[in-house]
Amino acid sequence: MNKLFLALLLLFTSMSISAQQALFGGAEIVSPEVHDNGTVTFRVMAPEANNVQLVGDWMPMDGWVRKPQAMTKDDKGLWTLTTATLSPDLYSYNIVVDGVKTTDPSNVYMIRDVSSVFSVFIVGGGKADLYKVNNVPHGTVAKRWYDSPGNNMKRRLTVYTPAGYETSKKDYPVFYLLHGMGGDEEAWIALGRTAQIMDNLIAQGKAEPMIVVMTNGNVAQQAAPGESAKGLYKPTMRLDHTMDGKMEETFKDVMTFVESNYRVKKGMDNTAIAGLSMGGFHSLHISRSYPKTFGYVGLFSAAVKPMEGTTSKFYEDMMTSIKAQNKNGLKLYWIGMGKTDFLYQGMVEYRKELDAINMSYEYHESEGGHTWTNWRDYLSIFATRLFK
Amino acid sequence: MNKLFLALLLLFTSMSISAQQALFGGAEIVSPEVHDNGTVTFRVMAPEANNVQLVGDWMPMDGWVRKPQAMTKDDKGLWTLTTATLSPDLYSYNIVVDGVKTTDPSNVYMIRDVSSVFSVFIVGGGKADLYKVNNVPHGTVAKRWYDSPGNNMKRRLTVYTPAGYETSKKDYPVFYLLHGMGGDEEAWIALGRTAQIMDNLIAQGKAEPMIVVMTNGNVAQQAAPGESAKGLYKPTMRLDHTMDGKMEETFKDVMTFVESNYRVKKGMDNTAIAGLSMGGFHSLHISRSYPKTFGYVGLFSAAVKPMEGTTSKFYEDMMTSIKAQNKNGLKLYWIGMGKTDFLYQGMVEYRKELDAINMSYEYHESEGGHTWTNWRDYLSIFATRLFK
């Protein structure tokens, strides 16, 4: 029988090594390799290719796109590129092999953003240590389905419960965290590293243990691509029913579900809502439309006003309701915006309107634009300010 | 302000379309396209490439590897390949662009198997309809951490709870489902489509509502690659502490966690264990080492006997304990094996030993070998036999 065990070992070890050797004619490739000084080396074994490039989100934009950078080929056909020092963050990139943009074959860590899949890596240190899985107590991440009578469908969401939730008898405050256009209930947990950020902030005593509920803001959609009966279709940007009042109207279905399925501390002092871009827009309008519900509101790179011609009652009497929101026990109205964000000027104008009604808010202006780098940052700051 | 909304739309729509157009010089590519007759067309836009191939798990093996098949280039540089009719199943594949084996850039659905990432698709109909997300009530999938004093670490596992678990007051039977060598707590939920299979079988009334607990059988490891403090390292096949008795010894930590965190019906009539390959080996030895615990045992393409020189008490007195297991209220001892599996002969010998002690077992022999195709099949059959 020991022959069989050996065969088992051989089968698996040879499959992973020889399959690559057969294709690459060499040893296993390590890519990316993050060096201690923050530079990163990428490697692609491609002796037959004429041109291998790399495009990463740390590279400058050229209009709407980034220009891939050439990798360098050695005499064995190994293409390499080493970056300058990158500051601590989670980065995403693709390789381009003879014009085909795809994922790094030596890196199993990937994240989907709408219809694109990127290889990812983390340069640690500083704020990026919050994005790592560290040796701290870990919360639970659950993918759940809830009933949304307002949308006449079952819908999917992601729930983070902090370490100890299941065995404690305590009630917990709730933080609703909303994605941007094109995202879904996977966006914050994957690109946003929400579970890691919350685990680490709670372990450091910087954030209160809380439940984080990550919804799907495309109310025409049941679930993230591949997770509904629509099958494994090619995702595209959803624009219908994303900013027409339906998300705001049916948000009560989410809250009903959460409050009847989790041990929730109720009341505005224990309820927060924040979102990025379109999710910031949703958070703005939901928070003013559900009076005395949300004590903490976060607008991350938020859009502010609805599309012309939108007639939803959820976008009426905006400043009147915000004035009421300001007087009804609001604890924190937090606005984060990047200096080069294309929504920057809209927020300048919105802040003028807020100032005109003596609204209390905090404004955090950062470098950069409409990026996950900023949104992870804003989450890391905002989460420490909740429920205290 | 409407200009900002338009800019928002433009930003996102142009990023997803123009980024591809810039690289591919054309319209969006659909790949794979599963046709109604079960053939599948793959497309890669690669005008600059000299050779684009495709390698999929439906193609024949050539020794330890599969030989990629050539795709055909048209005058616009679009490479295509259409398969013969594929029978219903979940399939995985890679494209090879000028010698670089990677994922299909037009398909966002991918699954990692140990250190390789494959693009995946489903050809529906028949058994494969169980692998799809259908319009049925959906259970919850949770990634949780439990304390394993026996391994002196916190470890991660995946728990499926059936639709209605959270709001019912009922207790549920538990099915422990174990992966094979190189796998981890992600294997069954990703490659095995466990949540979809269970959702569908339960909705059809073919399986009882049950809790399914998917453990990590590499007890030297806390969690799947990327999910522990080891960081985003390159996964390799773990061979240490996988079949040395430690998994069997510390399985009680898993059960303690499950029984104190879930509403569990206890006793053999409500407890099942099954696993594939190494997980079948674990299931065999755990089930005979925890007397009167598991009423239902499933060995899927299982290894049977330990490596020479292994001294763990968990591998002693094998047939004596199995004889006792047979007499102590065992409900089902189910063995699944593929005709061309490299472990086939070992199971022939084991069945002789079982016959010699008049063990009651069911033997299911299928076509094919040591594959997820078979393991999804075995799960779909075994799950319908539990707790009845």
mmCIF file of N, CA and C in Angstrom, chain A residues 1-2 4-5 8-9 11-12 14 23 28-29 46 48 50 64-65 97-98 100-103 105 108-110 115 133 135 138 140-145 166 181 222 225-229 232-234 237 239 243 261 277 306-308 342 346 349, chain B residues 1-2 4-5 7-9 11-12 14 19 23 28-29 46 48 50 64 97-98 100-103 105 108-110 112 115 133 135 138 140-145 166 222 225-229 232-234 237 239 243 261 277 306-308 342 346 349:
data_model
loop_
_atom_site.group_PDB
_atom_site.id
_atom_site.type_symbol
_atom_site.label_atom_id
_atom_site.label_comp_id
_atom_site.label_asym_id
_atom_site.label_seq_id
_atom_site.Cartn_x
_atom_site.Cartn_y
_atom_site.Cartn_z
ATOM 1 N N MET A 1 0.826 -1.216 0.000
ATOM 2 C CA MET A 1 0.000 0.000 0.000
ATOM 3 C C MET A 1 0.858 1.262 0.000
ATOM 4 N N ASN A 2 2.112 1.148 0.450
ATOM 5 C CA ASN A 2 2.931 2.349 0.480
ATOM 6 C C ASN A 2 3.259 2.859 -0.912
ATOM 7 N N LEU A 4 1.102 3.073 -3.158
ATOM 8 C CA LEU A 4 -0.007 3.946 -3.505
ATOM 9 C C LEU A 4 0.183 5.339 -2.925
ATOM 10 N N PHE A 5 0.682 5.365 -1.687
ATOM 11 C CA PHE A 5 0.919 6.662 -1.066
ATOM 12 C C PHE A 5 1.971 7.443 -1.858
ATOM 13 N N LEU A 8 0.500 8.820 -4.900
ATOM 14 C CA LEU A 8 -0.303 9.997 -4.578
ATOM 15 C C LEU A 8 0.588 11.238 -4.512
ATOM 16 N N LEU A 9 1.696 11.080 -3.810
ATOM 17 C CA LEU A 9 2.639 12.193 -3.711
ATOM 18 C C LEU A 9 3.147 12.576 -5.098
ATOM 19 N N LEU A 11 1.843 12.016 -8.009
ATOM 20 C CA LEU A 11 0.811 12.573 -8.876
ATOM 21 C C LEU A 11 0.712 14.076 -8.671
ATOM 22 N N PHE A 12 0.593 14.434 -7.384
ATOM 23 C CA PHE A 12 0.357 15.848 -7.121
ATOM 24 C C PHE A 12 1.605 16.695 -7.317
ATOM 25 N N SER A 14 4.172 16.078 -9.125
ATOM 26 C CA SER A 14 4.589 16.177 -10.525
ATOM 27 C C SER A 14 3.607 16.994 -11.337
ATOM 28 N N LEU A 23 5.699 23.563 -19.824
ATOM 29 C CA LEU A 23 5.364 24.779 -20.543
ATOM 30 C C LEU A 23 6.474 25.813 -20.491
ATOM 31 N N GLU A 28 10.274 26.751 -11.001
ATOM 32 C CA GLU A 28 9.135 27.580 -10.614
ATOM 33 C C GLU A 28 9.545 29.053 -10.556
ATOM 34 N N ILE A 29 8.632 29.884 -10.961
ATOM 35 C CA ILE A 29 8.876 31.323 -10.995
ATOM 36 C C ILE A 29 8.202 31.957 -9.777
ATOM 37 N N ALA A 46 8.732 33.447 -20.547
ATOM 38 C CA ALA A 46 8.069 33.479 -21.851
ATOM 39 C C ALA A 46 9.104 33.552 -22.967
ATOM 40 N N GLU A 48 9.110 32.320 -25.805
ATOM 41 C CA GLU A 48 8.564 32.418 -27.171
ATOM 42 C C GLU A 48 7.903 33.765 -27.450
ATOM 43 N N ASN A 50 7.340 37.828 -27.938
ATOM 44 C CA ASN A 50 8.100 38.952 -28.491
ATOM 45 C C ASN A 50 8.062 40.184 -27.612
ATOM 46 N N TRP A 64 -7.558 58.152 -20.024
ATOM 47 C CA TRP A 64 -8.402 57.168 -19.333
ATOM 48 C C TRP A 64 -7.681 55.859 -19.072
ATOM 49 N N VAL A 65 -6.515 55.663 -19.661
ATOM 50 C CA VAL A 65 -5.846 54.362 -19.508
ATOM 51 C C VAL A 65 -4.420 54.525 -19.000
ATOM 52 N N VAL A 97 0.936 39.874 -22.593
ATOM 53 C CA VAL A 97 1.819 38.982 -23.357
ATOM 54 C C VAL A 97 1.481 39.098 -24.835
ATOM 55 N N ASP A 98 2.385 39.642 -25.593
ATOM 56 C CA ASP A 98 2.145 39.858 -27.033
ATOM 57 C C ASP A 98 0.750 40.430 -27.269
ATOM 58 N N VAL A 100 -1.869 40.522 -25.242
ATOM 59 C CA VAL A 100 -2.992 39.958 -24.487
ATOM 60 C C VAL A 100 -2.847 40.328 -23.008
ATOM 61 N N LYS A 101 -3.784 41.098 -22.534
ATOM 62 C CA LYS A 101 -3.754 41.545 -21.138
ATOM 63 C C LYS A 101 -4.397 40.485 -20.263
ATOM 64 N N THR A 102 -3.647 39.943 -19.333
ATOM 65 C CA THR A 102 -4.183 38.863 -18.511
ATOM 66 C C THR A 102 -3.534 38.889 -17.138
ATOM 67 N N THR A 103 -3.709 37.814 -16.385
ATOM 68 C CA THR A 103 -3.189 37.777 -15.025
ATOM 69 C C THR A 103 -1.803 37.148 -15.005
ATOM 70 N N PRO A 105 0.733 34.546 -14.318
ATOM 71 C CA PRO A 105 0.567 33.104 -14.119
ATOM 72 C C PRO A 105 1.214 32.574 -12.830
ATOM 73 N N VAL A 108 -1.329 33.558 -7.550
ATOM 74 C CA VAL A 108 -2.691 33.011 -7.437
ATOM 75 C C VAL A 108 -3.667 34.017 -6.833
ATOM 76 N N TYR A 109 -3.178 35.175 -6.381
ATOM 77 C CA TYR A 109 -4.065 36.123 -5.707
ATOM 78 C C TYR A 109 -4.614 37.141 -6.697
ATOM 79 N N MET A 110 -5.914 37.115 -6.845
ATOM 80 C CA MET A 110 -6.573 37.940 -7.859
ATOM 81 C C MET A 110 -7.831 38.536 -7.269
ATOM 82 N N SER A 115 -15.704 43.971 -14.585
ATOM 83 C CA SER A 115 -15.482 42.933 -15.595
ATOM 84 C C SER A 115 -14.006 42.635 -15.820
ATOM 85 N N VAL A 133 -3.699 39.896 6.787
ATOM 86 C CA VAL A 133 -4.186 38.992 7.819
ATOM 87 C C VAL A 133 -3.070 38.881 8.848
ATOM 88 N N ASN A 135 -1.850 37.967 13.086
ATOM 89 C CA ASN A 135 -2.190 37.029 14.160
ATOM 90 C C ASN A 135 -3.025 37.712 15.231
ATOM 91 N N HIS A 138 -9.980 36.726 14.574
ATOM 92 C CA HIS A 138 -10.624 36.988 13.289
ATOM 93 C C HIS A 138 -12.133 36.903 13.395
ATOM 94 N N THR A 140 -15.993 36.667 11.491
ATOM 95 C CA THR A 140 -16.588 35.758 10.508
ATOM 96 C C THR A 140 -17.073 36.570 9.315
ATOM 97 N N VAL A 141 -16.869 36.025 8.126
ATOM 98 C CA VAL A 141 -17.435 36.633 6.923
ATOM 99 C C VAL A 141 -18.467 35.681 6.353
ATOM 100 N N ALA A 142 -19.713 36.152 6.246
ATOM 101 C CA ALA A 142 -20.789 35.295 5.756
ATOM 102 C C ALA A 142 -21.433 35.911 4.520
ATOM 103 N N LYS A 143 -21.704 35.039 3.547
ATOM 104 C CA LYS A 143 -22.470 35.428 2.362
ATOM 105 C C LYS A 143 -23.892 34.954 2.598
ATOM 106 N N ARG A 144 -24.822 35.908 2.674
ATOM 107 C CA ARG A 144 -26.190 35.562 3.045
ATOM 108 C C ARG A 144 -27.188 36.088 2.023
ATOM 109 N N TRP A 145 -28.364 35.541 2.081
ATOM 110 C CA TRP A 145 -29.471 35.969 1.220
ATOM 111 C C TRP A 145 -30.572 36.529 2.097
ATOM 112 N N GLU A 166 -20.266 35.095 17.953
ATOM 113 C CA GLU A 166 -21.114 33.906 18.050
ATOM 114 C C GLU A 166 -21.223 33.373 19.472
ATOM 115 N N MET A 181 -20.415 52.402 -8.215
ATOM 116 C CA MET A 181 -21.006 51.935 -9.460
ATOM 117 C C MET A 181 -20.165 50.808 -10.060
ATOM 118 N N GLN A 222 -29.779 40.518 -8.332
ATOM 119 C CA GLN A 222 -29.928 39.739 -7.094
ATOM 120 C C GLN A 222 -28.620 39.633 -6.331
ATOM 121 N N PRO A 225 -22.004 39.013 -9.959
ATOM 122 C CA PRO A 225 -21.881 38.143 -11.127
ATOM 123 C C PRO A 225 -21.467 36.723 -10.734
ATOM 124 N N GLY A 226 -22.150 35.743 -11.311
ATOM 125 C CA GLY A 226 -21.826 34.347 -11.030
ATOM 126 C C GLY A 226 -22.536 33.787 -9.817
ATOM 127 N N GLU A 227 -23.162 34.655 -9.014
ATOM 128 C CA GLU A 227 -23.762 34.207 -7.751
ATOM 129 C C GLU A 227 -25.285 34.201 -7.806
ATOM 130 N N SER A 228 -25.842 34.443 -8.979
ATOM 131 C CA SER A 228 -27.300 34.388 -9.136
ATOM 132 C C SER A 228 -27.641 33.432 -10.273
ATOM 133 N N ALA A 229 -28.943 33.245 -10.472
ATOM 134 C CA ALA A 229 -29.387 32.321 -11.521
ATOM 135 C C ALA A 229 -29.092 32.851 -12.922
ATOM 136 N N LEU A 232 -22.913 32.227 -15.179
ATOM 137 C CA LEU A 232 -21.555 32.769 -15.233
ATOM 138 C C LEU A 232 -21.434 33.698 -16.449
ATOM 139 N N TYR A 233 -22.194 34.769 -16.398
ATOM 140 C CA TYR A 233 -22.207 35.705 -17.528
ATOM 141 C C TYR A 233 -21.057 36.697 -17.430
ATOM 142 N N LYS A 234 -20.840 37.385 -18.524
ATOM 143 C CA LYS A 234 -19.797 38.413 -18.527
ATOM 144 C C LYS A 234 -20.344 39.688 -17.894
ATOM 145 N N MET A 237 -20.985 47.058 -16.613
ATOM 146 C CA MET A 237 -21.407 48.103 -15.694
ATOM 147 C C MET A 237 -22.930 48.231 -15.716
ATOM 148 N N LEU A 239 -26.150 50.337 -15.054
ATOM 149 C CA LEU A 239 -26.489 51.740 -14.853
ATOM 150 C C LEU A 239 -27.959 51.920 -14.510
ATOM 151 N N MET A 243 -29.243 54.668 -9.353
ATOM 152 C CA MET A 243 -29.317 55.978 -8.701
ATOM 153 C C MET A 243 -30.680 56.610 -8.982
ATOM 154 N N ASN A 261 -31.961 39.141 12.235
ATOM 155 C CA ASN A 261 -31.047 38.000 12.115
ATOM 156 C C ASN A 261 -29.769 38.144 12.937
ATOM 157 N N SER A 277 -18.301 56.657 -3.637
ATOM 158 C CA SER A 277 -18.817 57.093 -4.945
ATOM 159 C C SER A 277 -20.330 56.963 -4.993
ATOM 160 N N PRO A 306 -28.679 63.838 -7.841
ATOM 161 C CA PRO A 306 -29.197 62.842 -8.780
ATOM 162 C C PRO A 306 -29.121 63.306 -10.221
ATOM 163 N N MET A 307 -29.283 62.380 -11.106
ATOM 164 C CA MET A 307 -29.287 62.655 -12.526
ATOM 165 C C MET A 307 -30.490 63.517 -12.868
ATOM 166 N N GLU A 308 -30.302 64.389 -13.835
ATOM 167 C CA GLU A 308 -31.385 65.264 -14.287
ATOM 168 C C GLU A 308 -32.589 64.425 -14.705
ATOM 169 N N PHE A 342 -12.526 63.278 -9.827
ATOM 170 C CA PHE A 342 -13.385 64.006 -10.781
ATOM 171 C C PHE A 342 -14.680 64.464 -10.108
ATOM 172 N N GLY A 346 -17.795 68.838 -7.220
ATOM 173 C CA GLY A 346 -19.156 68.615 -6.720
ATOM 174 C C GLY A 346 -19.199 68.659 -5.204
ATOM 175 N N GLU A 349 -18.932 72.241 -3.899
ATOM 176 C CA GLU A 349 -20.238 72.915 -3.950
ATOM 177 C C GLU A 349 -21.163 72.407 -2.842
ATOM 178 N N MET B 1 -24.609 70.058 -11.673
ATOM 179 C CA MET B 1 -24.223 68.795 -11.018
ATOM 180 C C MET B 1 -24.427 67.593 -11.921
ATOM 181 N N ASN B 2 -25.310 67.729 -12.905
ATOM 182 C CA ASN B 2 -25.536 66.597 -13.797
ATOM 183 C C ASN B 2 -24.313 66.278 -14.638
ATOM 184 N N LEU B 4 -21.432 66.146 -13.448
ATOM 185 C CA LEU B 4 -20.639 65.221 -12.642
ATOM 186 C C LEU B 4 -21.159 63.800 -12.771
ATOM 187 N N PHE B 5 -22.473 63.692 -12.808
ATOM 188 C CA PHE B 5 -23.038 62.361 -12.958
ATOM 189 C C PHE B 5 -22.623 61.751 -14.296
ATOM 190 N N ALA B 7 -19.964 62.513 -15.919
ATOM 191 C CA ALA B 7 -18.536 62.192 -15.831
ATOM 192 C C ALA B 7 -18.333 60.849 -15.145
ATOM 193 N N LEU B 8 -19.174 60.619 -14.150
ATOM 194 C CA LEU B 8 -19.090 59.359 -13.414
ATOM 195 C C LEU B 8 -19.377 58.189 -14.351
ATOM 196 N N LEU B 9 -20.437 58.333 -15.122
ATOM 197 C CA LEU B 9 -20.773 57.286 -16.086
ATOM 198 C C LEU B 9 -19.639 57.103 -17.079
ATOM 199 N N LEU B 11 -16.507 57.880 -16.815
ATOM 200 C CA LEU B 11 -15.283 57.334 -16.228
ATOM 201 C C LEU B 11 -15.334 55.826 -16.227
ATOM 202 N N PHE B 12 -16.462 55.311 -15.699
ATOM 203 C CA PHE B 12 -16.528 53.863 -15.529
ATOM 204 C C PHE B 12 -16.729 53.151 -16.853
ATOM 205 N N SER B 14 -16.020 54.153 -19.822
ATOM 206 C CA SER B 14 -14.871 54.242 -20.717
ATOM 207 C C SER B 14 -13.694 53.446 -20.176
ATOM 208 N N ALA B 19 -10.226 50.635 -22.106
ATOM 209 C CA ALA B 19 -9.004 49.965 -21.676
ATOM 210 C C ALA B 19 -8.795 48.712 -22.514
ATOM 211 N N LEU B 23 -6.101 48.000 -25.877
ATOM 212 C CA LEU B 23 -5.216 46.850 -25.948
ATOM 213 C C LEU B 23 -5.587 45.908 -27.082
ATOM 214 N N GLU B 28 -15.697 44.196 -27.412
ATOM 215 C CA GLU B 28 -15.582 43.255 -26.310
ATOM 216 C C GLU B 28 -15.670 41.815 -26.836
ATOM 217 N N ILE B 29 -14.892 40.962 -26.242
ATOM 218 C CA ILE B 29 -14.837 39.557 -26.635
ATOM 219 C C ILE B 29 -15.691 38.752 -25.661
ATOM 220 N N ALA B 46 -5.763 38.509 -30.098
ATOM 221 C CA ALA B 46 -4.306 38.568 -29.950
ATOM 222 C C ALA B 46 -3.643 38.697 -31.306
ATOM 223 N N GLU B 48 -1.104 40.254 -32.168
ATOM 224 C CA GLU B 48 0.370 40.259 -32.157
ATOM 225 C C GLU B 48 0.969 38.903 -31.793
ATOM 226 N N ASN B 50 1.941 34.884 -31.904
ATOM 227 C CA ASN B 50 2.270 33.895 -32.933
ATOM 228 C C ASN B 50 1.545 32.582 -32.728
ATOM 229 N N TRP B 64 1.541 12.750 -17.552
ATOM 230 C CA TRP B 64 1.142 13.589 -16.416
ATOM 231 C C TRP B 64 0.527 14.918 -16.848
ATOM 232 N N VAL B 97 -0.569 31.773 -24.311
ATOM 233 C CA VAL B 97 -0.246 32.811 -25.297
ATOM 234 C C VAL B 97 1.256 32.836 -25.517
ATOM 235 N N ASP B 98 1.687 32.440 -26.667
ATOM 236 C CA ASP B 98 3.118 32.372 -26.984
ATOM 237 C C ASP B 98 3.889 31.726 -25.831
ATOM 238 N N VAL B 100 2.960 31.211 -22.698
ATOM 239 C CA VAL B 100 2.621 31.608 -21.328
ATOM 240 C C VAL B 100 1.221 31.094 -20.987
ATOM 241 N N LYS B 101 1.177 30.183 -20.022
ATOM 242 C CA LYS B 101 -0.090 29.580 -19.604
ATOM 243 C C LYS B 101 -0.756 30.486 -18.582
ATOM 244 N N THR B 102 -1.928 30.994 -18.901
ATOM 245 C CA THR B 102 -2.584 31.931 -17.989
ATOM 246 C C THR B 102 -4.097 31.785 -18.113
ATOM 247 N N THR B 103 -4.809 32.765 -17.571
ATOM 248 C CA THR B 103 -6.270 32.683 -17.570
ATOM 249 C C THR B 103 -6.837 33.414 -18.784
ATOM 250 N N PRO B 105 -8.585 36.116 -20.612
ATOM 251 C CA PRO B 105 -8.829 37.509 -20.216
ATOM 252 C C PRO B 105 -10.291 37.934 -20.304
ATOM 253 N N VAL B 108 -14.209 36.168 -16.207
ATOM 254 C CA VAL B 108 -13.862 36.594 -14.841
ATOM 255 C C VAL B 108 -13.991 35.460 -13.826
ATOM 256 N N TYR B 109 -14.510 34.302 -14.251
ATOM 257 C CA TYR B 109 -14.739 33.220 -13.284
ATOM 258 C C TYR B 109 -13.538 32.293 -13.239
ATOM 259 N N MET B 110 -12.930 32.222 -12.084
ATOM 260 C CA MET B 110 -11.690 31.479 -11.916
ATOM 261 C C MET B 110 -11.735 30.719 -10.604
ATOM 262 N N ARG B 112 -8.944 28.614 -7.948
ATOM 263 C CA ARG B 112 -7.586 28.170 -7.628
ATOM 264 C C ARG B 112 -7.616 26.718 -7.191
ATOM 265 N N SER B 115 -1.690 25.542 -6.454
ATOM 266 C CA SER B 115 -0.918 26.705 -6.902
ATOM 267 C C SER B 115 -1.270 27.132 -8.324
ATOM 268 N N VAL B 133 -26.182 28.109 -9.705
ATOM 269 C CA VAL B 133 -27.039 28.858 -8.790
ATOM 270 C C VAL B 133 -28.411 28.924 -9.452
ATOM 271 N N ASN B 135 -32.858 29.448 -9.023
ATOM 272 C CA ASN B 135 -33.807 30.235 -8.230
ATOM 273 C C ASN B 135 -34.450 29.380 -7.152
ATOM 274 N N HIS B 138 -31.436 29.906 -0.796
ATOM 275 C CA HIS B 138 -29.994 29.728 -0.682
ATOM 276 C C HIS B 138 -29.551 29.683 0.770
ATOM 277 N N THR B 140 -26.429 29.847 3.730
ATOM 278 C CA THR B 140 -25.368 30.805 4.044
ATOM 279 C C THR B 140 -24.020 30.102 3.993
ATOM 280 N N VAL B 141 -23.026 30.791 3.451
ATOM 281 C CA VAL B 141 -21.658 30.276 3.487
ATOM 282 C C VAL B 141 -20.834 31.201 4.360
ATOM 283 N N ALA B 142 -20.251 30.659 5.416
ATOM 284 C CA ALA B 142 -19.477 31.479 6.347
ATOM 285 C C ALA B 142 -18.045 30.960 6.445
ATOM 286 N N LYS B 143 -17.121 31.916 6.457
ATOM 287 C CA LYS B 143 -15.720 31.602 6.714
ATOM 288 C C LYS B 143 -15.461 31.933 8.170
ATOM 289 N N ARG B 144 -15.134 30.891 8.952
ATOM 290 C CA ARG B 144 -15.002 31.097 10.393
ATOM 291 C C ARG B 144 -13.656 30.616 10.910
ATOM 292 N N TRP B 145 -13.322 31.071 12.097
ATOM 293 C CA TRP B 145 -12.100 30.667 12.764
ATOM 294 C C TRP B 145 -12.482 29.920 14.038
ATOM 295 N N GLU B 166 -31.023 30.341 10.122
ATOM 296 C CA GLU B 166 -30.897 31.448 11.075
ATOM 297 C C GLU B 166 -32.224 31.817 11.737
ATOM 298 N N GLN B 222 -2.742 27.182 9.222
ATOM 299 C CA GLN B 222 -3.897 27.802 9.878
ATOM 300 C C GLN B 222 -5.085 27.933 8.952
ATOM 301 N N PRO B 225 -4.128 29.447 1.582
ATOM 302 C CA PRO B 225 -3.145 30.445 1.160
ATOM 303 C C PRO B 225 -3.766 31.840 1.071
ATOM 304 N N GLY B 226 -3.064 32.833 1.621
ATOM 305 C CA GLY B 226 -3.541 34.211 1.581
ATOM 306 C C GLY B 226 -4.472 34.577 2.712
ATOM 307 N N GLU B 227 -4.934 33.566 3.476
ATOM 308 C CA GLU B 227 -5.922 33.819 4.521
ATOM 309 C C GLU B 227 -5.330 33.727 5.918
ATOM 310 N N SER B 228 -4.015 33.563 6.008
ATOM 311 C CA SER B 228 -3.355 33.527 7.320
ATOM 312 C C SER B 228 -2.256 34.573 7.344
ATOM 313 N N ALA B 229 -1.602 34.682 8.502
ATOM 314 C CA ALA B 229 -0.544 35.678 8.662
ATOM 315 C C ALA B 229 0.700 35.344 7.840
ATOM 316 N N LEU B 232 0.532 36.694 1.377
ATOM 317 C CA LEU B 232 0.137 36.267 0.021
ATOM 318 C C LEU B 232 1.297 35.498 -0.611
ATOM 319 N N TYR B 233 1.616 34.362 -0.020
ATOM 320 C CA TYR B 233 2.754 33.566 -0.497
ATOM 321 C C TYR B 233 2.314 32.677 -1.653
ATOM 322 N N LYS B 234 3.290 32.122 -2.313
ATOM 323 C CA LYS B 234 2.998 31.185 -3.401
ATOM 324 C C LYS B 234 2.714 29.811 -2.818
ATOM 325 N N MET B 237 2.342 22.312 -2.562
ATOM 326 C CA MET B 237 1.723 21.138 -1.967
ATOM 327 C C MET B 237 2.307 20.884 -0.581
ATOM 328 N N LEU B 239 3.013 18.490 2.414
ATOM 329 C CA LEU B 239 3.045 17.050 2.657
ATOM 330 C C LEU B 239 3.275 16.718 4.125
ATOM 331 N N MET B 243 -0.877 13.326 6.833
ATOM 332 C CA MET B 243 -1.363 11.963 6.983
ATOM 333 C C MET B 243 -0.576 11.256 8.081
ATOM 334 N N ASN B 261 -21.210 26.089 18.581
ATOM 335 C CA ASN B 261 -21.517 27.294 17.812
ATOM 336 C C ASN B 261 -22.727 27.169 16.898
ATOM 337 N N SER B 277 -9.950 11.546 -1.585
ATOM 338 C CA SER B 277 -8.524 11.229 -1.622
ATOM 339 C C SER B 277 -7.939 11.237 -0.201
ATOM 340 N N PRO B 306 -1.782 4.146 5.817
ATOM 341 C CA PRO B 306 -0.797 5.209 6.079
ATOM 342 C C PRO B 306 0.564 4.923 5.452
ATOM 343 N N MET B 307 1.362 5.929 5.398
ATOM 344 C CA MET B 307 2.708 5.816 4.881
ATOM 345 C C MET B 307 3.533 4.908 5.796
ATOM 346 N N GLU B 308 4.423 4.166 5.204
ATOM 347 C CA GLU B 308 5.296 3.264 5.960
ATOM 348 C C GLU B 308 6.057 4.053 7.026
ATOM 349 N N PHE B 342 -5.727 6.137 -9.873
ATOM 350 C CA PHE B 342 -4.479 5.461 -9.468
ATOM 351 C C PHE B 342 -4.621 4.828 -8.090
ATOM 352 N N GLY B 346 -5.852 -0.076 -4.656
ATOM 353 C CA GLY B 346 -5.861 -0.019 -3.190
ATOM 354 C C GLY B 346 -7.263 -0.220 -2.632
ATOM 355 N N GLU B 349 -8.286 -3.893 -2.815
ATOM 356 C CA GLU B 349 -7.721 -4.658 -1.691
ATOM 357 C C GLU B 349 -8.457 -4.346 -0.393
#
